[in-house]
Backbone as numpy.savetxt, mean C-alpha at the origin, in Angstrom:
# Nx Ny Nz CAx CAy CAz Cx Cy Cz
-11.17 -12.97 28.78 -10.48 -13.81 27.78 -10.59 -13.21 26.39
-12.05 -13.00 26.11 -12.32 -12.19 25.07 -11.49 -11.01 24.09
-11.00 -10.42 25.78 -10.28 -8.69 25.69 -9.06 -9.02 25.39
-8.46 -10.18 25.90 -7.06 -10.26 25.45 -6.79 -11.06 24.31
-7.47 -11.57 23.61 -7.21 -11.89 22.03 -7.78 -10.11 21.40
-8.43 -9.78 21.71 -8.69 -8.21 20.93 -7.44 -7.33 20.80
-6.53 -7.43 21.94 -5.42 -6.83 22.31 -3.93 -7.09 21.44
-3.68 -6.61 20.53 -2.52 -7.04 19.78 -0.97 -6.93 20.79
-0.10 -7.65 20.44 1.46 -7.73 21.42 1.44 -6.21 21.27
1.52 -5.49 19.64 2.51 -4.39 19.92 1.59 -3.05 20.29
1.21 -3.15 20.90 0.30 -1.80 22.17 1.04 -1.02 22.06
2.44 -1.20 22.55 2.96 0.36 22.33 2.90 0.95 21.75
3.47 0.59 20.49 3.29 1.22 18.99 1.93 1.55 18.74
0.80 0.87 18.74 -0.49 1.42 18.75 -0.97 2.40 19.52
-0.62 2.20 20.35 -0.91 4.07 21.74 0.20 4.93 20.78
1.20 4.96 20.62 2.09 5.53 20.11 0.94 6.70 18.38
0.87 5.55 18.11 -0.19 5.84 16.76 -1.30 6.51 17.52
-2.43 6.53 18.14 -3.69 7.23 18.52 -2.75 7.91 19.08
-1.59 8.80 20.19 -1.38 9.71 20.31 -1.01 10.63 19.61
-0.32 10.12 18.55 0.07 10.99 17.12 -1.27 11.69 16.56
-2.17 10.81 15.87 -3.68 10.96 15.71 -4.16 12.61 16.53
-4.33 12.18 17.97 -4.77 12.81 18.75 -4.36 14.29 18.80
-2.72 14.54 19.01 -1.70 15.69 18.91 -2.08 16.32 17.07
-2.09 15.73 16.46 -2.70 16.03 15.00 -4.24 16.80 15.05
-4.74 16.02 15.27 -6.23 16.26 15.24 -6.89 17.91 16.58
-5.76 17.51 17.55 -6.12 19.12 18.27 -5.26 20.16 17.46
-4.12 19.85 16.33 -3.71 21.06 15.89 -4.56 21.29 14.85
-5.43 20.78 14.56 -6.14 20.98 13.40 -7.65 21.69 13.90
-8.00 21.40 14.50 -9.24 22.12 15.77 -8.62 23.55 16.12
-7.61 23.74 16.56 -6.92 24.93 17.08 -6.98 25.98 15.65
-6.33 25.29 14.70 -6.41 26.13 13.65 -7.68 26.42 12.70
-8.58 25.41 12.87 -10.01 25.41 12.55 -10.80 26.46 13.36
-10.38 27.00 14.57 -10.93 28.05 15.41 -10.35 29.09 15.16
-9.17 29.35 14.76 -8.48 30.61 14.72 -9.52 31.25 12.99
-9.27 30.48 12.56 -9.81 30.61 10.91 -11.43 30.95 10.95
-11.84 30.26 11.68 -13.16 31.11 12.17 -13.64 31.88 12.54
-12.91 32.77 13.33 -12.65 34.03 14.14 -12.10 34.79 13.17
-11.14 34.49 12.37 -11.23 35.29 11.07 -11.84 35.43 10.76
-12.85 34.76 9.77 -13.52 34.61 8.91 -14.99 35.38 9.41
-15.01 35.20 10.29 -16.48 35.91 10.93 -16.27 37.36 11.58
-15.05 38.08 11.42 -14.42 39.26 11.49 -14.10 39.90 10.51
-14.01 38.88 8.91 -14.83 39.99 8.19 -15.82 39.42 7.45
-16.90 39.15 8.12 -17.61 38.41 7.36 -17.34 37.89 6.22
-16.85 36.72 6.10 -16.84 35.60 4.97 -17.53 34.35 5.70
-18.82 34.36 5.10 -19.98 33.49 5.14 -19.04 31.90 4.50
-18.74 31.82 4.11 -18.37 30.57 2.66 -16.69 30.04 3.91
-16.06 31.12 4.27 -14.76 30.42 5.33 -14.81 30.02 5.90
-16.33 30.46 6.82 -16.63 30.13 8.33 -17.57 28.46 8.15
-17.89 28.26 7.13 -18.55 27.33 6.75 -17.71 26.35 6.50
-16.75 26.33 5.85 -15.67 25.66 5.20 -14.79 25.22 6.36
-14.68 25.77 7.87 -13.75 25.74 8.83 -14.92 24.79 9.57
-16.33 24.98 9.58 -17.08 24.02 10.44 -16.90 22.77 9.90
-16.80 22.46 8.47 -16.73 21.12 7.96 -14.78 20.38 8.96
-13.79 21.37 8.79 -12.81 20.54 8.90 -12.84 20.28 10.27
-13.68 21.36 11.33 -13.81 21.17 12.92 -14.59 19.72 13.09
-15.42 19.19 12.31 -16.15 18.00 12.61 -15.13 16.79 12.30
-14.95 16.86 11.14 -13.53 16.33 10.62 -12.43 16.15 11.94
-12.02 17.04 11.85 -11.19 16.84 13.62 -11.61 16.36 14.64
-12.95 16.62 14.81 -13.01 16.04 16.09 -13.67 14.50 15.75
-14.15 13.84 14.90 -13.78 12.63 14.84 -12.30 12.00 14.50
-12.23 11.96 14.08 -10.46 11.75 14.37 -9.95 11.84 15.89
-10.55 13.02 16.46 -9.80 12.76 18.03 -10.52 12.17 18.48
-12.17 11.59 18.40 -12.83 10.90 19.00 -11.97 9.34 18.55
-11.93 8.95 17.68 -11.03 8.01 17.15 -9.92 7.72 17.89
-9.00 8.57 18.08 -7.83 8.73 18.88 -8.13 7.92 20.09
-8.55 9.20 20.91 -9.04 8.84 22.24 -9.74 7.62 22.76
-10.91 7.07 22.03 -11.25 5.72 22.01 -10.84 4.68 22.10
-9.65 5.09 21.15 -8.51 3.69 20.80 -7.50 3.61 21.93
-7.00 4.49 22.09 -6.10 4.86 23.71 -6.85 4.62 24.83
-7.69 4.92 24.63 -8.71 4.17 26.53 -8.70 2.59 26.07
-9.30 2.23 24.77 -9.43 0.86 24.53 -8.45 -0.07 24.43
-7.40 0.36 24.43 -6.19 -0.22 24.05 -5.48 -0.12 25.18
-5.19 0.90 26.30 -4.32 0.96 27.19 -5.19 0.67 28.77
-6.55 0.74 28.45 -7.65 0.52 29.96 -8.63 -0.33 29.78
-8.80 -1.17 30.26 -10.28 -1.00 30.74 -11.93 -0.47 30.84
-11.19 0.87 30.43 -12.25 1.70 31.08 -13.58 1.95 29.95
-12.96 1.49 28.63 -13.68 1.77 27.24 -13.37 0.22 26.36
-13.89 -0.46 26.45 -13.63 -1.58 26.24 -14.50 -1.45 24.88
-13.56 -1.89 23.56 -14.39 -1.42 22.56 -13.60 -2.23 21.31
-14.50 -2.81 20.70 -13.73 -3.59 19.34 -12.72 -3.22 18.65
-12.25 -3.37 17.54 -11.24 -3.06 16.50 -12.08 -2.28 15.42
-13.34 -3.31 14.95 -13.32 -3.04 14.24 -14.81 -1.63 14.27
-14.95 -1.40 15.59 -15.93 -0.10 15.58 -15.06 1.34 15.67
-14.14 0.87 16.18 -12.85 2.23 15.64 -12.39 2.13 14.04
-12.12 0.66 13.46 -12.20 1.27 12.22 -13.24 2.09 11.59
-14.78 2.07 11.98 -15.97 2.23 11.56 -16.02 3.84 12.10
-15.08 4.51 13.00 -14.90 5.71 13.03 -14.31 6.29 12.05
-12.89 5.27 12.14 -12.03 6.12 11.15 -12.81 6.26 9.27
-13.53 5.40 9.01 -14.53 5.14 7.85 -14.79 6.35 7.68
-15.59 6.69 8.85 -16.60 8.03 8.38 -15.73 9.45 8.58
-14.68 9.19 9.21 -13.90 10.73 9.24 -13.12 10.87 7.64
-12.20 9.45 7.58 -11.94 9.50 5.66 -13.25 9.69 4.74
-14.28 9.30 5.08 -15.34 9.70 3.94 -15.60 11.33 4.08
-15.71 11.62 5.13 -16.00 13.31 5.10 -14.65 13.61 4.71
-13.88 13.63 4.99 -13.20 14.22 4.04 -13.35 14.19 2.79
-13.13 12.83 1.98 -13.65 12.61 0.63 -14.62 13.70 0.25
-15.68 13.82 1.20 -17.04 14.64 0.52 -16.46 16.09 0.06
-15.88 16.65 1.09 -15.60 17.83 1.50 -14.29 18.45 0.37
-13.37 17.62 0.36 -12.56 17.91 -0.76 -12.93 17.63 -2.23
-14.37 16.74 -2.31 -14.62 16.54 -3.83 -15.50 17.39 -3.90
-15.89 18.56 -3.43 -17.10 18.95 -3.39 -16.66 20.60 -3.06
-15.37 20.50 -2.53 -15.22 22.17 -2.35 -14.02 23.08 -3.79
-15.80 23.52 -4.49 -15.39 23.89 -6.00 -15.76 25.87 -6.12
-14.84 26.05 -4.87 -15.09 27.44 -4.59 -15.43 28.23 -5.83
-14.18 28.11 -6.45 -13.63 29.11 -7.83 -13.77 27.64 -9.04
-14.29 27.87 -9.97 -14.07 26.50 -10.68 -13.21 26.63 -11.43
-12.50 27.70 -11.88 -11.16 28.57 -12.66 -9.86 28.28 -11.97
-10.08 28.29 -10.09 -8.58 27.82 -9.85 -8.20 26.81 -9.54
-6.84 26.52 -9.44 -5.91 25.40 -10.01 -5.95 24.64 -8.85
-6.37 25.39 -7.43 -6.56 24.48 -6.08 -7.07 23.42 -5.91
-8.27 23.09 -7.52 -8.95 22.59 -7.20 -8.33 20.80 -7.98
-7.53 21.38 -9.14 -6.40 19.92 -9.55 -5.95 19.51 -7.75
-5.68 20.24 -7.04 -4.81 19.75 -6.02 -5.31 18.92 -4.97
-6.46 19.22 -4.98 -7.92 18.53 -3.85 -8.08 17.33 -4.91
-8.52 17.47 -6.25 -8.36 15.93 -6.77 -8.16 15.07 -6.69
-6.89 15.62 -6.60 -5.24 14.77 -6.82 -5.29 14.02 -5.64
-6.03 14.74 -4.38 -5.80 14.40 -2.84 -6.61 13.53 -2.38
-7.45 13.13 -3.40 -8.70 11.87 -3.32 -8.34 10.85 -3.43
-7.23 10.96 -4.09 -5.83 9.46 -4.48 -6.05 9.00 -2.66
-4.97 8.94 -2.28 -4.89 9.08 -0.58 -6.01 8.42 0.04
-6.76 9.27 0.24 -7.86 9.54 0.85 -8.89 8.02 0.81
-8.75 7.89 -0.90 -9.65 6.57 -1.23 -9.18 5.69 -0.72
-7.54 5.41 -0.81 -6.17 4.37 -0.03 -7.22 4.09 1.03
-7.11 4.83 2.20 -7.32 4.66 3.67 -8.27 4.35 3.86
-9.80 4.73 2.47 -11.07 3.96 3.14 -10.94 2.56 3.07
-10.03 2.14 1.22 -10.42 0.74 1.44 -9.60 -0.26 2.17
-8.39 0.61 2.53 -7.34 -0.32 3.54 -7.91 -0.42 4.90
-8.97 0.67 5.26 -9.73 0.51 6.58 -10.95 -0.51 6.72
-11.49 -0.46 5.25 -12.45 -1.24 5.30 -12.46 -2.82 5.12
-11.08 -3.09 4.02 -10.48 -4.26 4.45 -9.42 -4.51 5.60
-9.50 -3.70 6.62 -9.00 -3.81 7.67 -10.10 -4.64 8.48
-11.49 -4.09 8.78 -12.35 -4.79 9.16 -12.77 -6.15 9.08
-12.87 -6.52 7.52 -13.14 -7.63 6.81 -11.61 -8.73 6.97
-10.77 -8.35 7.32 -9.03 -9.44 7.50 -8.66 -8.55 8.35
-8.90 -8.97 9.81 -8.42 -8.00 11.12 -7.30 -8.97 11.37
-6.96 -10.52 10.49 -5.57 -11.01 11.16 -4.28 -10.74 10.50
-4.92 -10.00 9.17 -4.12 -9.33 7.87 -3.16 -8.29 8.01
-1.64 -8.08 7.95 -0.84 -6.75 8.08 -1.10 -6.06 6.90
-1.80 -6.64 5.53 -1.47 -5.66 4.38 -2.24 -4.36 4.14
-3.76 -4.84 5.15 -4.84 -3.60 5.15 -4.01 -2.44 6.09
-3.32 -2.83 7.02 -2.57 -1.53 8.01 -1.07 -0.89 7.15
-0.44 -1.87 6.30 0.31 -1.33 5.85 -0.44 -0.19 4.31
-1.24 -0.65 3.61 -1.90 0.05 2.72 -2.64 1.19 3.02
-2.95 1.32 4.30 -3.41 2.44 4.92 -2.49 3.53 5.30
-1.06 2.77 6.17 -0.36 3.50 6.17 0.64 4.37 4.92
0.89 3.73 4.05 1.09 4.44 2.24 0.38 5.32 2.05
-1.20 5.30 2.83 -2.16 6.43 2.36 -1.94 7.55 2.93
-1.32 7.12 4.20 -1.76 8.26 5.18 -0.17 9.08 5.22
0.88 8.54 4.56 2.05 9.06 4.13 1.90 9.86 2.73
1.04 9.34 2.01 0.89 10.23 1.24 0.01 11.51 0.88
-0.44 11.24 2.09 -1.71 11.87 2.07 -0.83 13.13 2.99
0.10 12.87 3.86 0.83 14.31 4.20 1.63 14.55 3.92
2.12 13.94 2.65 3.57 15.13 2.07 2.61 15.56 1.35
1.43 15.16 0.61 1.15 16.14 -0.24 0.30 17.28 0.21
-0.30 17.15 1.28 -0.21 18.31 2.36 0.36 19.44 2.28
1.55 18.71 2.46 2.87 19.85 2.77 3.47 20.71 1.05
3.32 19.93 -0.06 3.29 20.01 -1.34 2.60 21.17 -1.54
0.99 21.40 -1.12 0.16 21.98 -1.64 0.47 23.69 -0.89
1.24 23.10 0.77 1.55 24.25 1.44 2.36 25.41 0.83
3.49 24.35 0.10 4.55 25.00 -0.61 3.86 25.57 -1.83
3.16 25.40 -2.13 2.99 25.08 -3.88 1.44 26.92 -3.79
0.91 27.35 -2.67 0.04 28.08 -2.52 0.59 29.24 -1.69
1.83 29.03 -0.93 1.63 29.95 0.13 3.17 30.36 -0.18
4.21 29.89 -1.35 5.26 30.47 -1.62 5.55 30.64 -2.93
6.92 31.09 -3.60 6.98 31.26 -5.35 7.46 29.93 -6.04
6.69 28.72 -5.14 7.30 27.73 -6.12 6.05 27.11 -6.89
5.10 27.96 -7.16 3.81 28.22 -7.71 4.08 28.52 -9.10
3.54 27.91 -9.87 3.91 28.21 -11.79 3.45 29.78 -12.01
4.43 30.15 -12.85 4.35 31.91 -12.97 3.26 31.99 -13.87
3.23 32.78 -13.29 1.04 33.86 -14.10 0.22 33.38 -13.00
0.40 32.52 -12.22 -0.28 32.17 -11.22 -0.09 32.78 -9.74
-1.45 33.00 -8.92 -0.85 33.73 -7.49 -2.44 33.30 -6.98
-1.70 33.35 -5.31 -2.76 33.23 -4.12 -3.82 33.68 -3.98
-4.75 33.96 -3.90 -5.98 35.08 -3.68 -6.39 34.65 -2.49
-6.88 35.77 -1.51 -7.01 34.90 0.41 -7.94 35.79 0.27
-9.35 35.48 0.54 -10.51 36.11 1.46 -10.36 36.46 2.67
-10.15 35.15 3.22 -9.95 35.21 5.00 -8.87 33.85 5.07
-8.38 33.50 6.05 -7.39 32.40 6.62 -7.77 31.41 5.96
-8.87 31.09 5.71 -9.28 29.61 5.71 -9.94 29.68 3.97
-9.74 30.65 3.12 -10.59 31.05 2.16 -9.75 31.42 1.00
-9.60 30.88 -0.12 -8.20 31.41 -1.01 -8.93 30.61 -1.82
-7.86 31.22 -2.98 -8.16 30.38 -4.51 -6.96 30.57 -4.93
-6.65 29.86 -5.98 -4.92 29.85 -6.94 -5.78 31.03 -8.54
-5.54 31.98 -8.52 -5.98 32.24 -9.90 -4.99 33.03 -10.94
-4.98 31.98 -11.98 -4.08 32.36 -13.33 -4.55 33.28 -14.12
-3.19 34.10 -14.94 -3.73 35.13 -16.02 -4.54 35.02 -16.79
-3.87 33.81 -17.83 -4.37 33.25 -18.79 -5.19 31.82 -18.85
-5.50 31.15 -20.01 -5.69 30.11 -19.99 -4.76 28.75 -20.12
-3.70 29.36 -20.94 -2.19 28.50 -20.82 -1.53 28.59 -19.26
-1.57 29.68 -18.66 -1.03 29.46 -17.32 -1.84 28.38 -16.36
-3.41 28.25 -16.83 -4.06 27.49 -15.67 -3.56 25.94 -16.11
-3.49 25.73 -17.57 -3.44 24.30 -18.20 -2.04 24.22 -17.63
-1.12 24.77 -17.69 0.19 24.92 -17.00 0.19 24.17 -15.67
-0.40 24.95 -14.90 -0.38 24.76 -13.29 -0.88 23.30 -13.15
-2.36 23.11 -13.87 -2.63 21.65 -13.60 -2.15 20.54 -13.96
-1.01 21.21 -15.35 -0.38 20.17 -15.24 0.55 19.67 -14.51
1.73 20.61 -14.13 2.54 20.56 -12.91 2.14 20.28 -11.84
0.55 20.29 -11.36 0.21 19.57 -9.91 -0.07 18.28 -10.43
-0.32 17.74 -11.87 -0.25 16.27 -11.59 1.05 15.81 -11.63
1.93 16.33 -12.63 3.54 15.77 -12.33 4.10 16.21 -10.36
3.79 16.36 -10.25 4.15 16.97 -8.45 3.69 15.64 -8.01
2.52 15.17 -8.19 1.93 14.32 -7.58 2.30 13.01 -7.51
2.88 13.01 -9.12 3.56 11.36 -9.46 4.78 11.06 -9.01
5.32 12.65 -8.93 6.78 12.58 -8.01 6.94 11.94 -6.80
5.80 12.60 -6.18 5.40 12.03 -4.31 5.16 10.76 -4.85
4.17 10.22 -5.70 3.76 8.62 -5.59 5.47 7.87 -6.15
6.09 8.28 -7.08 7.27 7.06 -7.25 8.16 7.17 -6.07
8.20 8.28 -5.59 9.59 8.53 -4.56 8.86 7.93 -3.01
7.82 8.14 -2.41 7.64 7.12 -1.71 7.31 6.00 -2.26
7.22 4.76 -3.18 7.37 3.61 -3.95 8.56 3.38 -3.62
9.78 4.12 -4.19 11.25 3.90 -3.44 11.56 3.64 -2.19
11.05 4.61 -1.59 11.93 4.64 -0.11 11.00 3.73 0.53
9.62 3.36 0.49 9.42 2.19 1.10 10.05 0.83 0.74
9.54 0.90 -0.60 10.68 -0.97 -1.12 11.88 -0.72 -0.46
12.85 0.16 -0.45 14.23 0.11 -0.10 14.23 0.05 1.75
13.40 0.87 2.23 13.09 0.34 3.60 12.52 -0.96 4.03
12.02 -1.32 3.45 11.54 -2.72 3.36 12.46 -3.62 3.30
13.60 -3.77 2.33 14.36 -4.41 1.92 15.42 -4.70 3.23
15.81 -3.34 3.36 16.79 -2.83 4.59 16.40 -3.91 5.49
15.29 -3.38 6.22 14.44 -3.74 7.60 14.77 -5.45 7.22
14.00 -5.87 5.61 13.90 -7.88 6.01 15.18 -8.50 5.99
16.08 -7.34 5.49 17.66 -7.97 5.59 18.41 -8.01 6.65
17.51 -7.09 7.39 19.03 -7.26 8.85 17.64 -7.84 9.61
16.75 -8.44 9.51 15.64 -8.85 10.71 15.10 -9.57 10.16
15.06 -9.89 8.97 14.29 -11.17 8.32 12.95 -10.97 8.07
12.69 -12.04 6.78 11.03 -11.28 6.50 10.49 -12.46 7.30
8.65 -11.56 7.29 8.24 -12.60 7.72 7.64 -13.81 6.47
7.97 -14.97 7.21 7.75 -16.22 6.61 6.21 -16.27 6.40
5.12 -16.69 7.25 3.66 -16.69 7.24 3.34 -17.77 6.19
2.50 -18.04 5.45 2.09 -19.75 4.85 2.73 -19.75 3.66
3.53 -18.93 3.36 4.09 -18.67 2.12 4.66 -20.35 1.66
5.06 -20.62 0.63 5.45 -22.01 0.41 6.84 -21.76 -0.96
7.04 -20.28 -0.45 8.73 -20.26 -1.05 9.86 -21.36 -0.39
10.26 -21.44 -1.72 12.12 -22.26 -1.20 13.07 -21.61 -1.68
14.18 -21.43 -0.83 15.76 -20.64 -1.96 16.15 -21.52 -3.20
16.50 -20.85 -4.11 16.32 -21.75 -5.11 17.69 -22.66 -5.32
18.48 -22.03 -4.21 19.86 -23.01 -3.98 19.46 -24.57 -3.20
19.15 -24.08 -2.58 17.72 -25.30 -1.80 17.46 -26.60 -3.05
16.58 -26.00 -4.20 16.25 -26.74 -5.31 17.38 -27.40 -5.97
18.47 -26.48 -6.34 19.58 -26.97 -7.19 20.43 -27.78 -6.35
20.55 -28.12 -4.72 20.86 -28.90 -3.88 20.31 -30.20 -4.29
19.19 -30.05 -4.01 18.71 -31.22 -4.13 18.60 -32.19 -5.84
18.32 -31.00 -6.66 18.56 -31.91 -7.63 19.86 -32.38 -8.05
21.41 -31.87 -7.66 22.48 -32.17 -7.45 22.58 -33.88 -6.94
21.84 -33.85 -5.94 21.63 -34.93 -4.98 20.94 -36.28 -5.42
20.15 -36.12 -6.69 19.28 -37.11 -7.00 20.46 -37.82 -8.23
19.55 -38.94 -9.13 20.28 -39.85 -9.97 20.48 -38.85 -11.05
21.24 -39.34 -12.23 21.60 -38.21 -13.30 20.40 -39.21 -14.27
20.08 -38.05 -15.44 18.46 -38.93 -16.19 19.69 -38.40 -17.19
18.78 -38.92 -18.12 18.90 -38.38 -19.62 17.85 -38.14 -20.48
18.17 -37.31 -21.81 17.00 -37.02 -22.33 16.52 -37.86 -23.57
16.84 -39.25 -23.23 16.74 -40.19 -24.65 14.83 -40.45 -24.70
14.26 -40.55 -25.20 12.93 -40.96 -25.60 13.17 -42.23 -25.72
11.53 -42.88 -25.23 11.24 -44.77 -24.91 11.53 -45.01 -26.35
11.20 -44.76 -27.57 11.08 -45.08 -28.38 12.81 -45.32 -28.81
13.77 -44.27 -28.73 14.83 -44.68 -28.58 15.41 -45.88 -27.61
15.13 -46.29 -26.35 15.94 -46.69 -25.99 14.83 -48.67 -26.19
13.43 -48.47 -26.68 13.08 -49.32 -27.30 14.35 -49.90 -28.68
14.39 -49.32 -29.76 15.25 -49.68 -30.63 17.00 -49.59 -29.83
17.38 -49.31 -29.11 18.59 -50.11 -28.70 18.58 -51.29 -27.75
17.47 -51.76 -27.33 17.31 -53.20 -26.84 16.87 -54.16 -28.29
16.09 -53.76 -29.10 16.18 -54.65 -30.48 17.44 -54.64 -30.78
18.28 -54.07 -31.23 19.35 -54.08 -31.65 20.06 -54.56 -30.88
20.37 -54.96 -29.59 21.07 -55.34 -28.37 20.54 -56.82 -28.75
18.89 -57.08 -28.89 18.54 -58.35 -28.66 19.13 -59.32 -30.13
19.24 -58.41 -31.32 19.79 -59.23 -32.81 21.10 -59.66 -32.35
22.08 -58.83 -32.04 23.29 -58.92 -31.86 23.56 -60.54 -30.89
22.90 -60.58 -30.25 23.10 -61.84 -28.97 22.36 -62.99 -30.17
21.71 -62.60 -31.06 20.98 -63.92 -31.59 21.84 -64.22 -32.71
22.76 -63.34 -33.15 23.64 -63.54 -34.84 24.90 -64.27 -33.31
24.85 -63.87 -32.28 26.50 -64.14 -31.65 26.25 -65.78 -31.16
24.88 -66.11 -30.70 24.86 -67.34 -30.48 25.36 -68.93 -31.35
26.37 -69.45 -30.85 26.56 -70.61 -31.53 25.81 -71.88 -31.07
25.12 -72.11 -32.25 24.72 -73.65 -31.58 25.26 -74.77 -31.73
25.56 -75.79 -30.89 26.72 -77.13 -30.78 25.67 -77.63 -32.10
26.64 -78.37 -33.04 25.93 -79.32 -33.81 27.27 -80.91 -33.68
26.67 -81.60 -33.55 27.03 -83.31 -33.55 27.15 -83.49 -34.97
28.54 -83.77 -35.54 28.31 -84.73 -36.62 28.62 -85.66 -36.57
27.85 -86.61 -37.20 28.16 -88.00 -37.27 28.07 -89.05 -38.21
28.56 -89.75 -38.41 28.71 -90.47 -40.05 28.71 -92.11 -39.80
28.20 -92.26 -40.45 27.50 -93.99 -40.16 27.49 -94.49 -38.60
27.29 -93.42 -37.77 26.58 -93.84 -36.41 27.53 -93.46 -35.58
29.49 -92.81 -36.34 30.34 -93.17 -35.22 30.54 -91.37 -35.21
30.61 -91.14 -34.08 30.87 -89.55 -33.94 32.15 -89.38 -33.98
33.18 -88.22 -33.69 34.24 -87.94 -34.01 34.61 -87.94 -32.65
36.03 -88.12 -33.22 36.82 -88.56 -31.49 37.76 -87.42 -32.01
């Protein structure tokens, strides 16, 4: 009974997600081994080191994966929600460590870019960790997911931005081994240059996904409807219905409509006639 309140309707989509995870996380192991085998072919002590941190890194994440896919689709690993978030915790914190902390060259510009990449990174701990704390909540999975979208275009940003010429000029690659590089500029205007262009790069990725989610959002609640949930909105045609519907007021003040009943009440007392009898030595008028 237990297992099937743990079990959310949309499973698919969730296996769907830990297999993504999973297919991710072995390309990242694969390439974490190749880079090692570099790196220890020509001896670079500092690559081969740097490739063990992202191999641990990976393989929690696929431990993550995998967990969640037995737990979610079997039986066979019967395991909470929130002790897989408590995986995913510690694979986003090593990262955190690892990118705030890897200050190879302190001169190159790689290192604005790992910064920048802590943005992200922080997203997913606390959308994971208030994932734990409101497991009946969509906003901790959707805030996670913003992270984890942003967290790979700028990925792909940094790919472009190191490994082709769309790199600010005076600036170029320097590679030890596969896994081992630095960005290093001529001057000192070229480095202030570069870092600044990796933070404008960065704000680009943050407004332009801001867009295309609101506008997907929008899309999606317009042809499927949002969800309602305890919200205590009304259309405001709704409101103007109903007040349509009620008596018409006015905006006179008591004090006004006090002084038009005095004045109402003089008028009836000057209009009243009272009968008077006259009569003259006893005989009234005929």
């Amino acid at each position: 009974m237990s297992r099937a309140k743990n079990r959310r309707p949309d499973s698919v989509f969730v296996n769907i997600r830990y297999v993504s995870v999973a297919f991710l996380s072995l390309f990242f192991l694969v390439d974490s081994v190749i880079s090692s085998s570099d790196a220890l072919n020509i001896k670079d002590q500092v690559g081969f080191s740097l490739q063990l941190d992202i191999f641990s890194i990976s393989s929690l994440f696929l431990l993550y994966s995998v967990v969640g896919l037995l737990s979610n689709s079997t039986n066979l690993l019967p395991i909470p929600t929130s002790m897989l978030n408590l995986i995913a915790v510690f694979g986003f914190g090593q990262e955190l460590l690892i990118f705030y902390l890897q200050k190879k060259d302190p001169d190159g510009i790689e290192n604005r870019y790992f910064d920048l990449l802590l943005v992200p990174i922080l997203i997913c701990i606390l959308s994971t960790v208030l994932e734990m704390g409101l497991p009946k909540s969509n906003l901790p999975g959707l805030g996670r997911g913003f992270g984890l979208i942003l967290h790979g275009t700028w990925f792909i940003q940094m790919g472009f931005s190191f490994y082709t010429d769309l790199i600010v000029h005076g600036c170029g690659l320097h590679e030890t081994s596969r896994g081992n590089f630095t960005v290093k500029c001529k001057g000192h205007m070229d480095s202030h240059r570069g870092k600044a262009i990796a933070t404008l790069q960065f704000n680009c990725h943050l407004a332009l996904l801001v867009v295309l989610i609101v506008g997907v959002y929008s899309f999606i609640g317009n042809k499927f409807g949002f969800p309602s949930g305890d919200s205590n909105y009304k259309p405001l045609n709704a409101e103007l219905h109903q007040l349509g519907n009620q008596t018409r007021f006015t905006l006179d003040s008591d004090d006004e409509e006090s002084m038009l009943e005095e004045n109402v009440a003089q008028q009836k007392a000057t209009l009243t006639i009272v009968p008077v009898s006259s009569e003259v030595n006893g005989f009234g008028n005929h």
